[in-house]
Amino acid sequence: MIVLLISVFFVGPASAQNQKAQGLPENITDVKYSVASSLGKLKQINAGLLNVGYTEAGPADGPVVLLLHGWPYDIHSYEEVVPLLTAEGYRVITPFLRGSGSTSFLSDKTQRTGQQAATASDIISLMDALNIQKAIIGGFDWGARTAVAMAALWPERLNGLVSVSGYLLVNLEANKKPLPPAAEYGWWYQYYFSTERGKIGYEQNTYEFNKQIWKLASPQWKFDTTTYDQTARSFNNKDHVAIVIHNYRWRLSLSPGDKRYDALEKRLEARPDIKVPAITIGSDFDGSNIDGKTYADKFVNKYEHRILKGIGHNVPQEDPKAFAQAILDVAKWK
């Protein structure tokens, strides 16, 4: 097992050219960058199919919390959450998911899939590589879906779960059924990504596209350019576009998944109960599902649902105290 401690990494020539084509600010295009110091040290480790970039903070012998980011976000969503947890004695690990930041594939031959069983398997592999048997897992968006999939498939590896937007597992058969027009409107980008025009558009305009998603998903959050740019650097990952496009096309059965995950996806399609202690969080982004009633019966251990009004989709960054408190509270239930 090889662990490299690094605090910075450099944008490669190909990524720099891509940034220029996208009209990115010069201060991102040509400079090295580091992660926010509050997240801890940035490290790299081989785990499963990936060389995973992750930050680690807090006492090495503390109870472990893994925090998983969504799309189009990165580990900086937890910039203010991590210090709140380490102050309580937790060892907090925050990985870049596949296609983000400094995480890369070990082989060019591996299919670039963004399906839920793949990201869940990635985090289990990371836990194995770090010799972590159990942890509290928290996440939002893709990170929440990954966390719920882990809880469903490997409940013995979780001490507790915090999931923004609740039970987010993808069911491919259910996704074939159309939704009411207002609901379909909210998923416009999935249909955009289903076309070659959308794929090319995302390649050419990643920076502005994702900034638009931030605004739409969190209309009341007044983030500044510095905050957005800190995360936008993660989108320069050479696999970012491929992973994102595959994720949304796979959800609509337009792209096949990696066969190595077929058995796991089949288990997730059965919508298994979540048998670990869990707190779910609903925010304005969830619309009529903010009360969590549509999925509450899937959580069969100690369970609580919390509602955050005036908060958008990026809950850890918009309300770090509420997210951190959920982690601390579920930790007391084990």
mmCIF file of C-alpha atoms in Angstrom:
data_model
loop_
_atom_site.group_PDB
_atom_site.id
_atom_site.type_symbol
_atom_site.label_atom_id
_atom_site.label_comp_id
_atom_site.label_asym_id
_atom_site.label_seq_id
_atom_site.Cartn_x
_atom_site.Cartn_y
_atom_site.Cartn_z
ATOM 1 C CA MET A 1 0.000 0.000 0.000
ATOM 2 C CA ILE A 2 1.496 3.303 -1.054
ATOM 3 C CA VAL A 3 0.387 6.566 0.479
ATOM 4 C CA LEU A 4 1.644 9.844 -0.902
ATOM 5 C CA LEU A 5 1.183 12.951 1.169
ATOM 6 C CA ILE A 6 0.665 15.990 -0.992
ATOM 7 C CA SER A 7 -0.790 19.373 -0.329
ATOM 8 C CA VAL A 8 -0.905 20.562 -3.920
ATOM 9 C CA PHE A 9 -1.116 19.149 -7.395
ATOM 10 C CA PHE A 10 -0.717 20.727 -10.767
ATOM 11 C CA VAL A 11 -3.133 21.010 -13.608
ATOM 12 C CA GLY A 12 -1.641 19.058 -16.518
ATOM 13 C CA PRO A 13 -1.202 20.491 -20.007
ATOM 14 C CA ALA A 14 -4.289 18.760 -21.403
ATOM 15 C CA SER A 15 -6.455 20.046 -18.576
ATOM 16 C CA ALA A 16 -5.044 23.534 -18.958
ATOM 17 C CA GLN A 17 -5.949 23.545 -22.644
ATOM 18 C CA ASN A 18 -9.428 22.369 -21.782
ATOM 19 C CA GLN A 19 -9.786 25.144 -19.229
ATOM 20 C CA LYS A 20 -8.738 27.770 -21.754
ATOM 21 C CA ALA A 21 -11.288 26.442 -24.213
ATOM 22 C CA GLN A 22 -13.938 26.779 -21.523
ATOM 23 C CA GLY A 23 -12.994 30.374 -20.781
ATOM 24 C CA LEU A 24 -11.923 29.653 -17.224
ATOM 25 C CA PRO A 25 -10.342 32.403 -15.124
ATOM 26 C CA GLU A 26 -6.582 32.597 -15.599
ATOM 27 C CA ASN A 27 -5.939 32.182 -11.905
ATOM 28 C CA ILE A 28 -7.316 28.661 -12.207
ATOM 29 C CA THR A 29 -5.931 27.716 -15.585
ATOM 30 C CA ASP A 30 -2.247 28.079 -14.940
ATOM 31 C CA VAL A 31 -1.655 27.708 -11.219
ATOM 32 C CA LYS A 32 -1.222 24.831 -8.845
ATOM 33 C CA TYR A 33 -3.878 24.533 -6.212
ATOM 34 C CA SER A 34 -4.294 23.211 -2.713
ATOM 35 C CA VAL A 35 -7.347 22.158 -0.784
ATOM 36 C CA ALA A 36 -8.712 24.281 2.039
ATOM 37 C CA SER A 37 -6.620 23.783 5.161
ATOM 38 C CA SER A 38 -9.690 23.068 7.293
ATOM 39 C CA LEU A 39 -10.180 19.793 5.385
ATOM 40 C CA GLY A 40 -6.787 18.475 6.530
ATOM 41 C CA LYS A 41 -3.987 17.036 4.448
ATOM 42 C CA LEU A 42 -4.617 15.959 0.868
ATOM 43 C CA LYS A 43 -3.379 12.403 0.314
ATOM 44 C CA GLN A 44 -3.458 9.789 -2.463
ATOM 45 C CA ILE A 45 -3.911 6.043 -2.077
ATOM 46 C CA ASN A 46 -4.526 3.114 -4.431
ATOM 47 C CA ALA A 47 -7.944 1.636 -3.619
ATOM 48 C CA GLY A 48 -9.782 -0.809 -5.871
ATOM 49 C CA LEU A 49 -9.876 0.575 -9.403
ATOM 50 C CA LEU A 50 -8.722 4.043 -8.401
ATOM 51 C CA ASN A 51 -5.948 6.155 -7.034
ATOM 52 C CA VAL A 52 -8.137 8.113 -4.616
ATOM 53 C CA GLY A 53 -7.466 11.679 -3.524
ATOM 54 C CA TYR A 54 -8.819 12.351 -0.067
ATOM 55 C CA THR A 55 -8.322 14.649 2.868
ATOM 56 C CA GLU A 56 -7.942 13.547 6.443
ATOM 57 C CA ALA A 57 -8.300 15.600 9.620
ATOM 58 C CA GLY A 58 -8.696 14.948 13.312
ATOM 59 C CA PRO A 59 -7.124 12.417 15.680
ATOM 60 C CA ALA A 60 -5.880 9.231 13.993
ATOM 61 C CA ASP A 61 -7.506 7.113 16.712
ATOM 62 C CA GLY A 62 -10.832 8.930 16.658
ATOM 63 C CA PRO A 63 -14.093 7.395 15.426
ATOM 64 C CA VAL A 64 -14.195 7.681 11.639
ATOM 65 C CA VAL A 65 -16.566 9.831 9.607
ATOM 66 C CA LEU A 66 -16.518 9.717 5.783
ATOM 67 C CA LEU A 67 -18.113 12.640 3.979
ATOM 68 C CA LEU A 68 -19.148 12.192 0.336
ATOM 69 C CA HIS A 69 -19.744 15.049 -2.061
ATOM 70 C CA GLY A 70 -22.225 15.353 -4.900
ATOM 71 C CA TRP A 71 -22.293 16.718 -8.444
ATOM 72 C CA PRO A 72 -21.335 19.345 -9.442
ATOM 73 C CA TYR A 73 -19.539 19.837 -6.159
ATOM 74 C CA ASP A 74 -16.452 18.499 -4.445
ATOM 75 C CA ILE A 75 -14.903 18.041 -1.010
ATOM 76 C CA HIS A 76 -15.034 21.785 -0.318
ATOM 77 C CA SER A 77 -18.730 21.413 0.435
ATOM 78 C CA TYR A 78 -17.426 20.133 3.776
ATOM 79 C CA GLU A 79 -14.932 22.927 4.392
ATOM 80 C CA GLU A 80 -16.820 24.173 7.448
ATOM 81 C CA VAL A 81 -18.254 20.808 8.516
ATOM 82 C CA VAL A 82 -14.908 19.092 9.083
ATOM 83 C CA PRO A 83 -13.650 21.445 11.857
ATOM 84 C CA LEU A 84 -16.934 21.022 13.717
ATOM 85 C CA LEU A 85 -16.426 17.245 13.751
ATOM 86 C CA THR A 86 -12.709 17.163 14.498
ATOM 87 C CA ALA A 87 -13.349 19.475 17.465
ATOM 88 C CA GLU A 88 -15.462 16.633 18.875
ATOM 89 C CA GLY A 89 -12.656 14.106 18.401
ATOM 90 C CA TYR A 90 -13.638 12.547 15.081
ATOM 91 C CA ARG A 91 -11.247 11.427 12.353
ATOM 92 C CA VAL A 92 -12.814 12.871 9.216
ATOM 93 C CA ILE A 93 -12.014 11.583 5.725
ATOM 94 C CA THR A 94 -13.324 13.374 2.662
ATOM 95 C CA PRO A 95 -12.576 11.692 -0.704
ATOM 96 C CA PHE A 96 -12.891 13.014 -4.217
ATOM 97 C CA LEU A 97 -15.336 10.703 -5.990
ATOM 98 C CA ARG A 98 -14.334 9.166 -9.349
ATOM 99 C CA GLY A 99 -14.148 11.851 -12.024
ATOM 100 C CA SER A 100 -13.387 14.598 -9.526
ATOM 101 C CA GLY A 101 -10.324 16.380 -8.178
ATOM 102 C CA SER A 102 -7.170 14.313 -7.819
ATOM 103 C CA THR A 103 -8.869 10.892 -7.993
ATOM 104 C CA SER A 104 -7.856 8.925 -11.097
ATOM 105 C CA PHE A 105 -8.296 5.472 -12.601
ATOM 106 C CA LEU A 106 -5.426 3.002 -12.349
ATOM 107 C CA SER A 107 -6.156 1.613 -15.823
ATOM 108 C CA ASP A 108 -7.165 3.297 -19.068
ATOM 109 C CA LYS A 109 -9.157 0.145 -19.856
ATOM 110 C CA THR A 110 -11.615 0.531 -16.965
ATOM 111 C CA GLN A 111 -15.075 1.621 -18.066
ATOM 112 C CA ARG A 112 -15.790 5.187 -16.966
ATOM 113 C CA THR A 113 -19.105 4.544 -15.289
ATOM 114 C CA GLY A 114 -20.845 6.778 -12.795
ATOM 115 C CA GLN A 115 -23.441 4.248 -11.617
ATOM 116 C CA GLN A 116 -24.316 3.961 -7.918
ATOM 117 C CA ALA A 117 -22.802 0.507 -7.302
ATOM 118 C CA ALA A 118 -19.488 1.727 -8.715
ATOM 119 C CA THR A 119 -19.180 4.769 -6.441
ATOM 120 C CA ALA A 120 -20.305 2.725 -3.429
ATOM 121 C CA SER A 121 -17.718 0.042 -4.235
ATOM 122 C CA ASP A 122 -15.064 2.770 -4.578
ATOM 123 C CA ILE A 123 -15.665 3.965 -1.020
ATOM 124 C CA ILE A 124 -15.671 0.435 0.399
ATOM 125 C CA SER A 125 -12.328 -0.103 -1.368
ATOM 126 C CA LEU A 126 -11.051 3.131 0.160
ATOM 127 C CA MET A 127 -12.106 1.955 3.625
ATOM 128 C CA ASP A 128 -10.312 -1.348 3.015
ATOM 129 C CA ALA A 129 -7.158 0.435 1.844
ATOM 130 C CA LEU A 130 -7.191 2.621 4.952
ATOM 131 C CA ASN A 131 -7.951 -0.337 7.229
ATOM 132 C CA ILE A 132 -11.228 1.215 8.345
ATOM 133 C CA GLN A 133 -13.762 -1.446 9.307
ATOM 134 C CA LYS A 134 -16.697 0.824 10.175
ATOM 135 C CA ALA A 135 -17.543 4.488 9.832
ATOM 136 C CA ILE A 136 -20.341 6.980 9.913
ATOM 137 C CA ILE A 137 -21.114 7.938 6.319
ATOM 138 C CA GLY A 138 -22.637 11.280 5.358
ATOM 139 C CA GLY A 139 -23.408 12.690 1.947
ATOM 140 C CA PHE A 140 -25.567 14.743 -0.382
ATOM 141 C CA ASP A 141 -26.545 14.309 -4.032
ATOM 142 C CA TRP A 142 -24.274 11.641 -5.601
ATOM 143 C CA GLY A 143 -22.624 11.342 -2.198
ATOM 144 C CA ALA A 144 -25.939 10.593 -0.498
ATOM 145 C CA ARG A 145 -26.824 8.016 -3.144
ATOM 146 C CA THR A 146 -23.413 6.412 -2.627
ATOM 147 C CA ALA A 147 -23.886 6.412 1.151
ATOM 148 C CA VAL A 148 -27.357 4.857 0.941
ATOM 149 C CA ALA A 149 -26.073 2.202 -1.464
ATOM 150 C CA MET A 150 -23.282 1.372 0.985
ATOM 151 C CA ALA A 151 -25.806 1.118 3.823
ATOM 152 C CA ALA A 152 -27.985 -1.186 1.726
ATOM 153 C CA LEU A 153 -25.194 -3.448 0.470
ATOM 154 C CA TRP A 154 -22.712 -3.413 3.345
ATOM 155 C CA PRO A 155 -24.585 -2.387 6.539
ATOM 156 C CA GLU A 156 -21.866 -4.028 8.628
ATOM 157 C CA ARG A 157 -19.449 -1.284 7.465
ATOM 158 C CA LEU A 158 -21.572 1.631 8.749
ATOM 159 C CA ASN A 159 -22.019 2.934 12.285
ATOM 160 C CA GLY A 160 -24.580 5.411 11.029
ATOM 161 C CA LEU A 161 -25.855 7.280 7.981
ATOM 162 C CA VAL A 162 -26.714 10.908 7.217
ATOM 163 C CA SER A 163 -28.347 11.365 3.822
ATOM 164 C CA VAL A 164 -29.533 14.619 2.319
ATOM 165 C CA SER A 165 -32.699 13.983 0.262
ATOM 166 C CA GLY A 166 -33.139 10.579 1.845
ATOM 167 C CA TYR A 167 -33.454 7.264 0.019
ATOM 168 C CA LEU A 168 -31.899 8.097 -3.328
ATOM 169 C CA LEU A 169 -31.274 4.711 -4.909
ATOM 170 C CA VAL A 170 -31.801 4.635 -8.680
ATOM 171 C CA ASN A 171 -34.298 2.115 -10.028
ATOM 172 C CA LEU A 172 -33.839 1.790 -13.775
ATOM 173 C CA GLU A 173 -37.286 0.282 -14.396
ATOM 174 C CA ALA A 174 -39.018 2.997 -12.382
ATOM 175 C CA ASN A 175 -37.066 5.648 -14.292
ATOM 176 C CA LYS A 176 -38.637 4.472 -17.545
ATOM 177 C CA LYS A 177 -41.986 5.848 -16.380
ATOM 178 C CA PRO A 178 -42.634 9.519 -17.178
ATOM 179 C CA LEU A 179 -43.229 12.040 -14.405
ATOM 180 C CA PRO A 180 -45.685 14.960 -14.374
ATOM 181 C CA PRO A 181 -44.454 17.835 -16.585
ATOM 182 C CA ALA A 182 -43.386 20.041 -13.667
ATOM 183 C CA ALA A 183 -41.204 17.248 -12.292
ATOM 184 C CA GLU A 184 -39.736 16.465 -15.715
ATOM 185 C CA TYR A 185 -38.786 20.134 -16.087
ATOM 186 C CA GLY A 186 -36.513 19.843 -13.057
ATOM 187 C CA TRP A 187 -34.455 17.146 -14.788
ATOM 188 C CA TRP A 188 -33.760 19.127 -17.964
ATOM 189 C CA TYR A 189 -30.011 18.596 -17.730
ATOM 190 C CA GLN A 190 -30.436 14.806 -17.730
ATOM 191 C CA TYR A 191 -32.148 15.009 -21.099
ATOM 192 C CA TYR A 192 -29.501 17.474 -22.329
ATOM 193 C CA PHE A 193 -26.788 15.000 -21.339
ATOM 194 C CA SER A 194 -28.645 12.270 -23.241
ATOM 195 C CA THR A 195 -27.754 13.942 -26.530
ATOM 196 C CA GLU A 196 -24.397 14.323 -28.250
ATOM 197 C CA ARG A 197 -25.111 18.063 -28.334
ATOM 198 C CA GLY A 198 -25.323 17.944 -24.526
ATOM 199 C CA LYS A 199 -22.124 15.954 -24.172
ATOM 200 C CA ILE A 200 -20.209 18.362 -26.364
ATOM 201 C CA GLY A 201 -21.830 21.317 -24.645
ATOM 202 C CA TYR A 202 -20.786 20.044 -21.235
ATOM 203 C CA GLU A 203 -17.225 19.421 -22.462
ATOM 204 C CA GLN A 204 -16.975 22.952 -23.804
ATOM 205 C CA ASN A 205 -18.770 24.790 -21.016
ATOM 206 C CA THR A 206 -18.172 22.768 -17.856
ATOM 207 C CA TYR A 207 -17.311 25.772 -15.717
ATOM 208 C CA GLU A 208 -20.338 27.879 -16.651
ATOM 209 C CA PHE A 209 -22.690 24.905 -16.865
ATOM 210 C CA ASN A 210 -21.976 23.780 -13.318
ATOM 211 C CA LYS A 211 -22.144 27.332 -12.013
ATOM 212 C CA GLN A 212 -25.639 27.528 -13.453
ATOM 213 C CA ILE A 213 -26.560 24.294 -11.665
ATOM 214 C CA TRP A 214 -25.309 25.803 -8.383
ATOM 215 C CA LYS A 215 -27.602 28.795 -8.868
ATOM 216 C CA LEU A 216 -30.629 26.695 -9.786
ATOM 217 C CA ALA A 217 -30.151 24.145 -7.017
ATOM 218 C CA SER A 218 -29.529 26.731 -4.283
ATOM 219 C CA PRO A 219 -31.386 29.920 -5.315
ATOM 220 C CA GLN A 220 -31.077 31.562 -1.901
ATOM 221 C CA TRP A 221 -27.386 30.778 -1.387
ATOM 222 C CA LYS A 222 -25.274 33.821 -2.291
ATOM 223 C CA PHE A 223 -21.960 32.120 -2.989
ATOM 224 C CA ASP A 224 -19.126 34.191 -4.394
ATOM 225 C CA THR A 225 -16.746 33.485 -7.280
ATOM 226 C CA THR A 226 -13.913 32.489 -4.953
ATOM 227 C CA THR A 227 -16.091 29.841 -3.336
ATOM 228 C CA TYR A 228 -17.219 28.448 -6.678
ATOM 229 C CA ASP A 229 -13.744 28.504 -8.236
ATOM 230 C CA GLN A 230 -12.351 26.566 -5.292
ATOM 231 C CA THR A 231 -14.596 23.661 -6.285
ATOM 232 C CA ALA A 232 -14.547 24.221 -10.068
ATOM 233 C CA ARG A 233 -10.919 23.111 -10.235
ATOM 234 C CA SER A 234 -12.136 19.579 -9.520
ATOM 235 C CA PHE A 235 -14.017 19.540 -12.818
ATOM 236 C CA ASN A 236 -10.663 19.560 -14.660
ATOM 237 C CA ASN A 237 -10.281 15.874 -13.825
ATOM 238 C CA LYS A 238 -9.726 14.161 -17.189
ATOM 239 C CA ASP A 239 -12.540 11.668 -16.512
ATOM 240 C CA HIS A 240 -15.039 14.205 -15.208
ATOM 241 C CA VAL A 241 -17.162 14.607 -18.331
ATOM 242 C CA ALA A 242 -17.220 10.879 -19.096
ATOM 243 C CA ILE A 243 -18.336 9.990 -15.560
ATOM 244 C CA VAL A 244 -21.055 12.654 -15.458
ATOM 245 C CA ILE A 245 -22.455 11.804 -18.880
ATOM 246 C CA HIS A 246 -22.468 8.101 -18.111
ATOM 247 C CA ASN A 247 -24.193 8.640 -14.752
ATOM 248 C CA TYR A 248 -27.172 10.404 -16.281
ATOM 249 C CA ARG A 249 -27.437 8.268 -19.402
ATOM 250 C CA TRP A 250 -27.260 5.106 -17.291
ATOM 251 C CA ARG A 251 -30.139 6.345 -15.123
ATOM 252 C CA LEU A 252 -32.289 6.514 -18.256
ATOM 253 C CA SER A 253 -31.054 3.121 -19.549
ATOM 254 C CA LEU A 254 -29.323 4.866 -22.455
ATOM 255 C CA SER A 255 -25.829 3.613 -21.529
ATOM 256 C CA PRO A 256 -25.001 0.173 -20.113
ATOM 257 C CA GLY A 257 -23.424 -0.211 -16.731
ATOM 258 C CA ASP A 258 -20.168 -2.003 -16.011
ATOM 259 C CA LYS A 259 -20.998 -5.717 -15.825
ATOM 260 C CA ARG A 260 -18.818 -6.153 -12.768
ATOM 261 C CA TYR A 261 -21.544 -4.303 -10.821
ATOM 262 C CA ASP A 262 -24.570 -6.170 -12.244
ATOM 263 C CA ALA A 263 -25.136 -8.289 -9.127
ATOM 264 C CA LEU A 264 -24.907 -5.279 -6.818
ATOM 265 C CA GLU A 265 -27.260 -3.217 -8.980
ATOM 266 C CA LYS A 266 -29.753 -6.071 -8.974
ATOM 267 C CA ARG A 267 -29.765 -6.022 -5.164
ATOM 268 C CA LEU A 268 -30.263 -2.235 -5.159
ATOM 269 C CA GLU A 269 -33.137 -2.479 -7.643
ATOM 270 C CA ALA A 270 -35.020 -4.503 -5.024
ATOM 271 C CA ARG A 271 -35.087 -1.326 -2.883
ATOM 272 C CA PRO A 272 -33.666 -2.924 0.268
ATOM 273 C CA ASP A 273 -34.416 -1.509 3.698
ATOM 274 C CA ILE A 274 -31.737 0.527 5.437
ATOM 275 C CA LYS A 275 -30.900 -1.246 8.672
ATOM 276 C CA VAL A 276 -28.358 1.167 10.147
ATOM 277 C CA PRO A 277 -29.232 4.202 12.307
ATOM 278 C CA ALA A 278 -29.976 7.080 9.978
ATOM 279 C CA ILE A 279 -30.865 10.753 9.794
ATOM 280 C CA THR A 280 -32.229 12.117 6.537
ATOM 281 C CA ILE A 281 -32.435 15.800 5.669
ATOM 282 C CA GLY A 282 -34.937 17.508 3.415
ATOM 283 C CA SER A 283 -34.331 21.000 2.048
ATOM 284 C CA ASP A 284 -36.063 23.405 -0.330
ATOM 285 C CA PHE A 285 -34.443 21.517 -3.224
ATOM 286 C CA ASP A 286 -36.602 18.487 -2.452
ATOM 287 C CA GLY A 287 -39.860 20.318 -3.183
ATOM 288 C CA SER A 288 -42.890 18.272 -2.185
ATOM 289 C CA ASN A 289 -40.599 15.542 -0.815
ATOM 290 C CA ILE A 290 -39.115 17.861 1.821
ATOM 291 C CA ASP A 291 -41.011 16.026 4.573
ATOM 292 C CA GLY A 292 -39.404 12.702 3.697
ATOM 293 C CA LYS A 293 -42.687 10.793 3.975
ATOM 294 C CA THR A 294 -42.251 9.022 0.629
ATOM 295 C CA TYR A 295 -39.194 7.109 1.846
ATOM 296 C CA ALA A 296 -39.386 7.096 5.668
ATOM 297 C CA ASP A 297 -40.524 3.458 5.758
ATOM 298 C CA LYS A 298 -37.262 2.348 4.113
ATOM 299 C CA PHE A 299 -35.321 3.187 7.286
ATOM 300 C CA VAL A 300 -36.044 0.418 9.765
ATOM 301 C CA ASN A 301 -33.511 1.159 12.539
ATOM 302 C CA LYS A 302 -33.482 4.264 14.719
ATOM 303 C CA TYR A 303 -34.399 7.064 12.342
ATOM 304 C CA GLU A 304 -35.114 10.771 12.198
ATOM 305 C CA HIS A 305 -35.926 13.173 9.387
ATOM 306 C CA ARG A 306 -34.988 16.848 9.589
ATOM 307 C CA ILE A 307 -36.276 19.712 7.464
ATOM 308 C CA LEU A 308 -34.169 22.742 6.569
ATOM 309 C CA LYS A 309 -36.132 25.654 5.146
ATOM 310 C CA GLY A 310 -34.342 28.290 3.068
ATOM 311 C CA ILE A 311 -31.533 25.855 2.234
ATOM 312 C CA GLY A 312 -30.834 24.487 -1.249
ATOM 313 C CA HIS A 313 -29.172 21.289 -2.451
ATOM 314 C CA ASN A 314 -25.634 21.854 -1.164
ATOM 315 C CA VAL A 315 -26.676 21.401 2.470
ATOM 316 C CA PRO A 316 -23.207 20.882 4.038
ATOM 317 C CA GLN A 317 -21.913 24.132 2.574
ATOM 318 C CA GLU A 318 -25.094 26.146 3.019
ATOM 319 C CA ASP A 319 -25.795 25.027 6.594
ATOM 320 C CA PRO A 320 -22.653 23.306 7.930
ATOM 321 C CA LYS A 321 -23.797 23.420 11.564
ATOM 322 C CA ALA A 322 -27.017 21.536 10.803
ATOM 323 C CA PHE A 323 -25.200 18.898 8.751
ATOM 324 C CA ALA A 324 -22.458 18.431 11.363
ATOM 325 C CA GLN A 325 -25.045 18.171 14.135
ATOM 326 C CA ALA A 326 -26.794 15.383 12.241
ATOM 327 C CA ILE A 327 -23.498 13.470 12.100
ATOM 328 C CA LEU A 328 -22.871 14.010 15.809
ATOM 329 C CA ASP A 329 -26.414 12.963 16.715
ATOM 330 C CA VAL A 330 -26.451 9.758 14.674
ATOM 331 C CA ALA A 331 -23.053 8.883 16.174
ATOM 332 C CA LYS A 332 -24.644 8.822 19.620
ATOM 333 C CA TRP A 333 -27.188 6.223 18.520
ATOM 334 C CA LYS A 334 -24.825 3.380 17.747
#
